[in-house]
PDB file of C-alpha atoms in Angstrom:
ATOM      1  CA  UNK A   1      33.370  18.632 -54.447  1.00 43.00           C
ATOM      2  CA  UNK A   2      34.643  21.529 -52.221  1.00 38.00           C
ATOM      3  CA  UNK A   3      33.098  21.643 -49.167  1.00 37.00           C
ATOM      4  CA  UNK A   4      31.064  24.580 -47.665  1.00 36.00           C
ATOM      5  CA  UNK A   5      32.533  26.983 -45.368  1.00 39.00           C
ATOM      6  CA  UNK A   6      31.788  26.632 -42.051  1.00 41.00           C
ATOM      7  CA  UNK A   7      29.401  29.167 -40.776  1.00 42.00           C
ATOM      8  CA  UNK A   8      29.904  31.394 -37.818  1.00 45.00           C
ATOM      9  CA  UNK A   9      28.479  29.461 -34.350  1.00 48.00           C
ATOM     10  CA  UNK A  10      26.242  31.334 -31.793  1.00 54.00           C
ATOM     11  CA  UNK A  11      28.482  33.025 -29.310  1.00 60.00           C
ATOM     12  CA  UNK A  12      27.871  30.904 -26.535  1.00 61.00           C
ATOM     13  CA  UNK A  13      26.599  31.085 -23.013  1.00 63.00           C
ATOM     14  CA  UNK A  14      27.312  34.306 -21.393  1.00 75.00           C
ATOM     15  CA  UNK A  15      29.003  36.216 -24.697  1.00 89.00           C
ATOM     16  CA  UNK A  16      27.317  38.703 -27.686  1.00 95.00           C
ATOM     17  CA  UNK A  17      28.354  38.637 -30.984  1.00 96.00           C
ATOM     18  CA  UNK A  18      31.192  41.083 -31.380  1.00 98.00           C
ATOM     19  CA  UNK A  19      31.035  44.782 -33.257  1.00 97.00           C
ATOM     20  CA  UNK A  20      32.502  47.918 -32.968  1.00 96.00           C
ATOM     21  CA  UNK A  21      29.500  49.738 -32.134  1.00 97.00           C
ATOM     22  CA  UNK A  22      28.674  47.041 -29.345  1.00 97.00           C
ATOM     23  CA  UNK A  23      32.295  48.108 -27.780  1.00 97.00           C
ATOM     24  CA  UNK A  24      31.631  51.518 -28.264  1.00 96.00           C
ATOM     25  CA  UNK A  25      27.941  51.296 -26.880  1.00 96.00           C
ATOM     26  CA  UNK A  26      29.547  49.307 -23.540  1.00 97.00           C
ATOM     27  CA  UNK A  27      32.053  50.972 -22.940  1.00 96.00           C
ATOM     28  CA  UNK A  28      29.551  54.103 -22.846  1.00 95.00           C
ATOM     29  CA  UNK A  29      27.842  52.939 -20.598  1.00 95.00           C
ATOM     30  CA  UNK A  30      31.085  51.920 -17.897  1.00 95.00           C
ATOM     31  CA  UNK A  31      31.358  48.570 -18.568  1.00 95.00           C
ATOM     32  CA  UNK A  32      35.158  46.591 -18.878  1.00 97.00           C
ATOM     33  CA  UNK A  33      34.860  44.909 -22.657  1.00 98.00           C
ATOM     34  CA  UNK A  34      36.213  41.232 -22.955  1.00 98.00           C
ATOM     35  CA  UNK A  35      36.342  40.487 -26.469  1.00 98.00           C
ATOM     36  CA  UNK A  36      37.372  36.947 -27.691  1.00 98.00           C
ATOM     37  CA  UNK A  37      38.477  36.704 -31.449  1.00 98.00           C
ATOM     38  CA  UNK A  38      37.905  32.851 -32.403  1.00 98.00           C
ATOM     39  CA  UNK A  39      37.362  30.665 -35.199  1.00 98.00           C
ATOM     40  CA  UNK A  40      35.647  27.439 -35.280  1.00 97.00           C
ATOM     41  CA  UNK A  41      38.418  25.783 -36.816  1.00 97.00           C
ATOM     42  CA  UNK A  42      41.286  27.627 -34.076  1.00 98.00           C
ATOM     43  CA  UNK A  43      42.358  24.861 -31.754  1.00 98.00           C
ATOM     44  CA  UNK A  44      44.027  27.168 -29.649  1.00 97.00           C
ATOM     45  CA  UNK A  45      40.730  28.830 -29.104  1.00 98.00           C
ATOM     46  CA  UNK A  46      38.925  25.824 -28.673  1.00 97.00           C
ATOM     47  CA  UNK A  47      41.619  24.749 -25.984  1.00 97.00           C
ATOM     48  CA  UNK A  48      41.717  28.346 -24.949  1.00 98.00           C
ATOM     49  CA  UNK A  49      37.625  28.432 -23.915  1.00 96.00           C
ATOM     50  CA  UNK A  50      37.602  25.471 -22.851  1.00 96.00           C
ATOM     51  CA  UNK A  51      40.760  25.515 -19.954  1.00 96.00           C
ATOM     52  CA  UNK A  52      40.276  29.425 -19.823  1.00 97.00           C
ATOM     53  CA  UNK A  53      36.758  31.347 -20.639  1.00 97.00           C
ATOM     54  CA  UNK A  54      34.582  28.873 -19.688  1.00 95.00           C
ATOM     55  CA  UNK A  55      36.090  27.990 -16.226  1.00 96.00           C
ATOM     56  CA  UNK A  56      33.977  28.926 -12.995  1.00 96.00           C
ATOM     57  CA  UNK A  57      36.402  30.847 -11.665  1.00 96.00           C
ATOM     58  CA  UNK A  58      36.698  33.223 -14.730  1.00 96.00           C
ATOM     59  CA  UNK A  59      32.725  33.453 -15.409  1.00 95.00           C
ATOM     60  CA  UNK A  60      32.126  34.368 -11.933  1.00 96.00           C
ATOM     61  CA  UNK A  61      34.897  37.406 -11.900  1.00 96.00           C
ATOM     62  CA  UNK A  62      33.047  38.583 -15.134  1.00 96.00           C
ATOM     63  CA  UNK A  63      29.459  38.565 -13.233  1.00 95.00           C
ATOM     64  CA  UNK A  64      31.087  40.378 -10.364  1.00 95.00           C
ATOM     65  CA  UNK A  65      32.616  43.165 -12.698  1.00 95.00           C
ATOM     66  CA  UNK A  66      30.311  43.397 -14.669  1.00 94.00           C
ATOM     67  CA  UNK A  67      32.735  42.544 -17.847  1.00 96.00           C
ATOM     68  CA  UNK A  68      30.575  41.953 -20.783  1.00 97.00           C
ATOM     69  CA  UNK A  69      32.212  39.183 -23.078  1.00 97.00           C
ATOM     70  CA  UNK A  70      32.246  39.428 -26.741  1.00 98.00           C
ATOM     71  CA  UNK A  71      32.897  37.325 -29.411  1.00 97.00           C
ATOM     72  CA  UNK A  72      34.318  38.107 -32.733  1.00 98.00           C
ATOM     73  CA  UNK A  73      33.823  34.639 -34.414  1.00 97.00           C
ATOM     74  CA  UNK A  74      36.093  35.203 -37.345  1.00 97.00           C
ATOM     75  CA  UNK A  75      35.193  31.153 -39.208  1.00 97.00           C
ATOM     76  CA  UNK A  76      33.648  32.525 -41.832  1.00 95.00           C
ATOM     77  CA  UNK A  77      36.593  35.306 -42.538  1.00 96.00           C
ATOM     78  CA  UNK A  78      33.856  38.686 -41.782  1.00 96.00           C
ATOM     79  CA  UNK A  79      36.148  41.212 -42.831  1.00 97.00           C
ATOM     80  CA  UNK A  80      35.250  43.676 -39.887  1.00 97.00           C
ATOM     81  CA  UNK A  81      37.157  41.127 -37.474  1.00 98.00           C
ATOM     82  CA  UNK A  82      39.769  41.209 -39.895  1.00 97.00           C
ATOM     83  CA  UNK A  83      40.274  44.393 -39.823  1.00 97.00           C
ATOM     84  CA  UNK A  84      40.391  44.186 -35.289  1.00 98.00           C
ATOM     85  CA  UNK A  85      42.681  41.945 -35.777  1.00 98.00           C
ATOM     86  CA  UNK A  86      45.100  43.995 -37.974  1.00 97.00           C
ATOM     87  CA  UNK A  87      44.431  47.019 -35.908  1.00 97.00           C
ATOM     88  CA  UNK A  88      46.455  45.314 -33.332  1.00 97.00           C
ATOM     89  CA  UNK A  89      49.313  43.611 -35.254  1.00 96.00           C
ATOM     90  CA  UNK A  90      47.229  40.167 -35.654  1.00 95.00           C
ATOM     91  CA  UNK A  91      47.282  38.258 -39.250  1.00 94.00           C
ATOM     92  CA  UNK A  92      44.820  35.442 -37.627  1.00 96.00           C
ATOM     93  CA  UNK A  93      43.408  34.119 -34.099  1.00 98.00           C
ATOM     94  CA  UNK A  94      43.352  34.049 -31.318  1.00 98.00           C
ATOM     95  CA  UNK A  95      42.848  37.797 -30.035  1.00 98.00           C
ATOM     96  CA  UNK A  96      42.002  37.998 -26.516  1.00 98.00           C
ATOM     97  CA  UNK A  97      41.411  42.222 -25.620  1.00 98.00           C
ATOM     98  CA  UNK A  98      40.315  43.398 -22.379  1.00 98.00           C
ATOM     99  CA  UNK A  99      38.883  47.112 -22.413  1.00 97.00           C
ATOM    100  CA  UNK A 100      38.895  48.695 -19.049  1.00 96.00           C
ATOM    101  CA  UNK A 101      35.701  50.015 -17.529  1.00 93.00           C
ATOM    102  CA  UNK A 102      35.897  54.025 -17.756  1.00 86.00           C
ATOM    103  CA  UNK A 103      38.348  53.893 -20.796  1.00 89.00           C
ATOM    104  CA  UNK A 104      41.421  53.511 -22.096  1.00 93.00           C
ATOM    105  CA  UNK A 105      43.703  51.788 -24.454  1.00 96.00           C
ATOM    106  CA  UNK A 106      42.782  47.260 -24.218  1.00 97.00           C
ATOM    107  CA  UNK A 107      45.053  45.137 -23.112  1.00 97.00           C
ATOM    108  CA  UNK A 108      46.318  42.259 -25.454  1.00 98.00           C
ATOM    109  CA  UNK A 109      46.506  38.793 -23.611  1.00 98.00           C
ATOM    110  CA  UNK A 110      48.690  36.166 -24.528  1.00 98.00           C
ATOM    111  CA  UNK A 111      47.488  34.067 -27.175  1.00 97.00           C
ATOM    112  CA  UNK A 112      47.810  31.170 -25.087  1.00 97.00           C
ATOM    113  CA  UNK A 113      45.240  31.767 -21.963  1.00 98.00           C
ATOM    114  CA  UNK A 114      45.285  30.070 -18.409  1.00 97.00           C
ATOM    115  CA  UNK A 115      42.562  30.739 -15.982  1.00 97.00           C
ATOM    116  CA  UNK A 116      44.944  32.709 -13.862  1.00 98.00           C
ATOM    117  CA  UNK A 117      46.194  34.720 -16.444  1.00 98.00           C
ATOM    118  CA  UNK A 118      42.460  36.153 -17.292  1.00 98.00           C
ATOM    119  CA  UNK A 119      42.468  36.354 -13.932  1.00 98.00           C
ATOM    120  CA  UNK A 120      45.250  38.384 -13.022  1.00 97.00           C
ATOM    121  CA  UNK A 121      44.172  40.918 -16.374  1.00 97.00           C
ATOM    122  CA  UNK A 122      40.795  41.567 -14.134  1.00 95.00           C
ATOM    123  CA  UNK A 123      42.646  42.408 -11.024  1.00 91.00           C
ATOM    124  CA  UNK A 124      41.667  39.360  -9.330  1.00 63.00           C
TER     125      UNK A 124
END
């Protein structure tokens, strides 16, 4: 017996569910865009929240820049996420894009994340 896919999890603490128009509706209004492409079943991203996105350090430079955080929870294969991630040379997770506030092309970090490394992308 096959078992059932697993179903996309609750963003988390502190994140939205990822779309387009939620990027597009942020970025209207000023905001910096962090959005998090994940999959239950990624341990990179698991490792990658856990040592990374969930650290003090990081969630506190978000609250102070006002960086909304996104997630594109891509378990259950939603075809919209699959499409972000081909728009920027991704077959599969992670995807870690950082919009600036006022505009502008994101910038792709690594797919392996430290806290200083989300760090340094927010200029802090």
């Amino acid at each position: 017996i096959a078992a059932a896919p697993a179903a996309a999890a609750e963003p988390g603490p502190g994140a939205e569910a990822w779309s387009e128009s939620r990027v597009a509706a942020l970025r209207a209004e000023g905001h910096a865009v962090f959005v998090n492409a994940t999959a239950a079943w990624c341990i990179t991203c698991q490792v990658n929240e856990r040592v990374a996105l969930r650290s003090e350090a990081v969630r506190a430079a978000f609250a102070a820049r006002s960086v909304a955080y996104l997630k594109a929870d891509w378990t259950g294969g939603d075809p919209a996420i699959g499409a972000l991630l081909r728009a920027h040379g991704r077959d599969g997770v992670p995807l870690y894009l950082l919009y600036p506030a006022g505009g502008g092309a994101p910038e792709v970090l690594p797919q392996i994340l430290t806290e200083g490394i989300v760090l340094r992308a927010l200029g802090g």
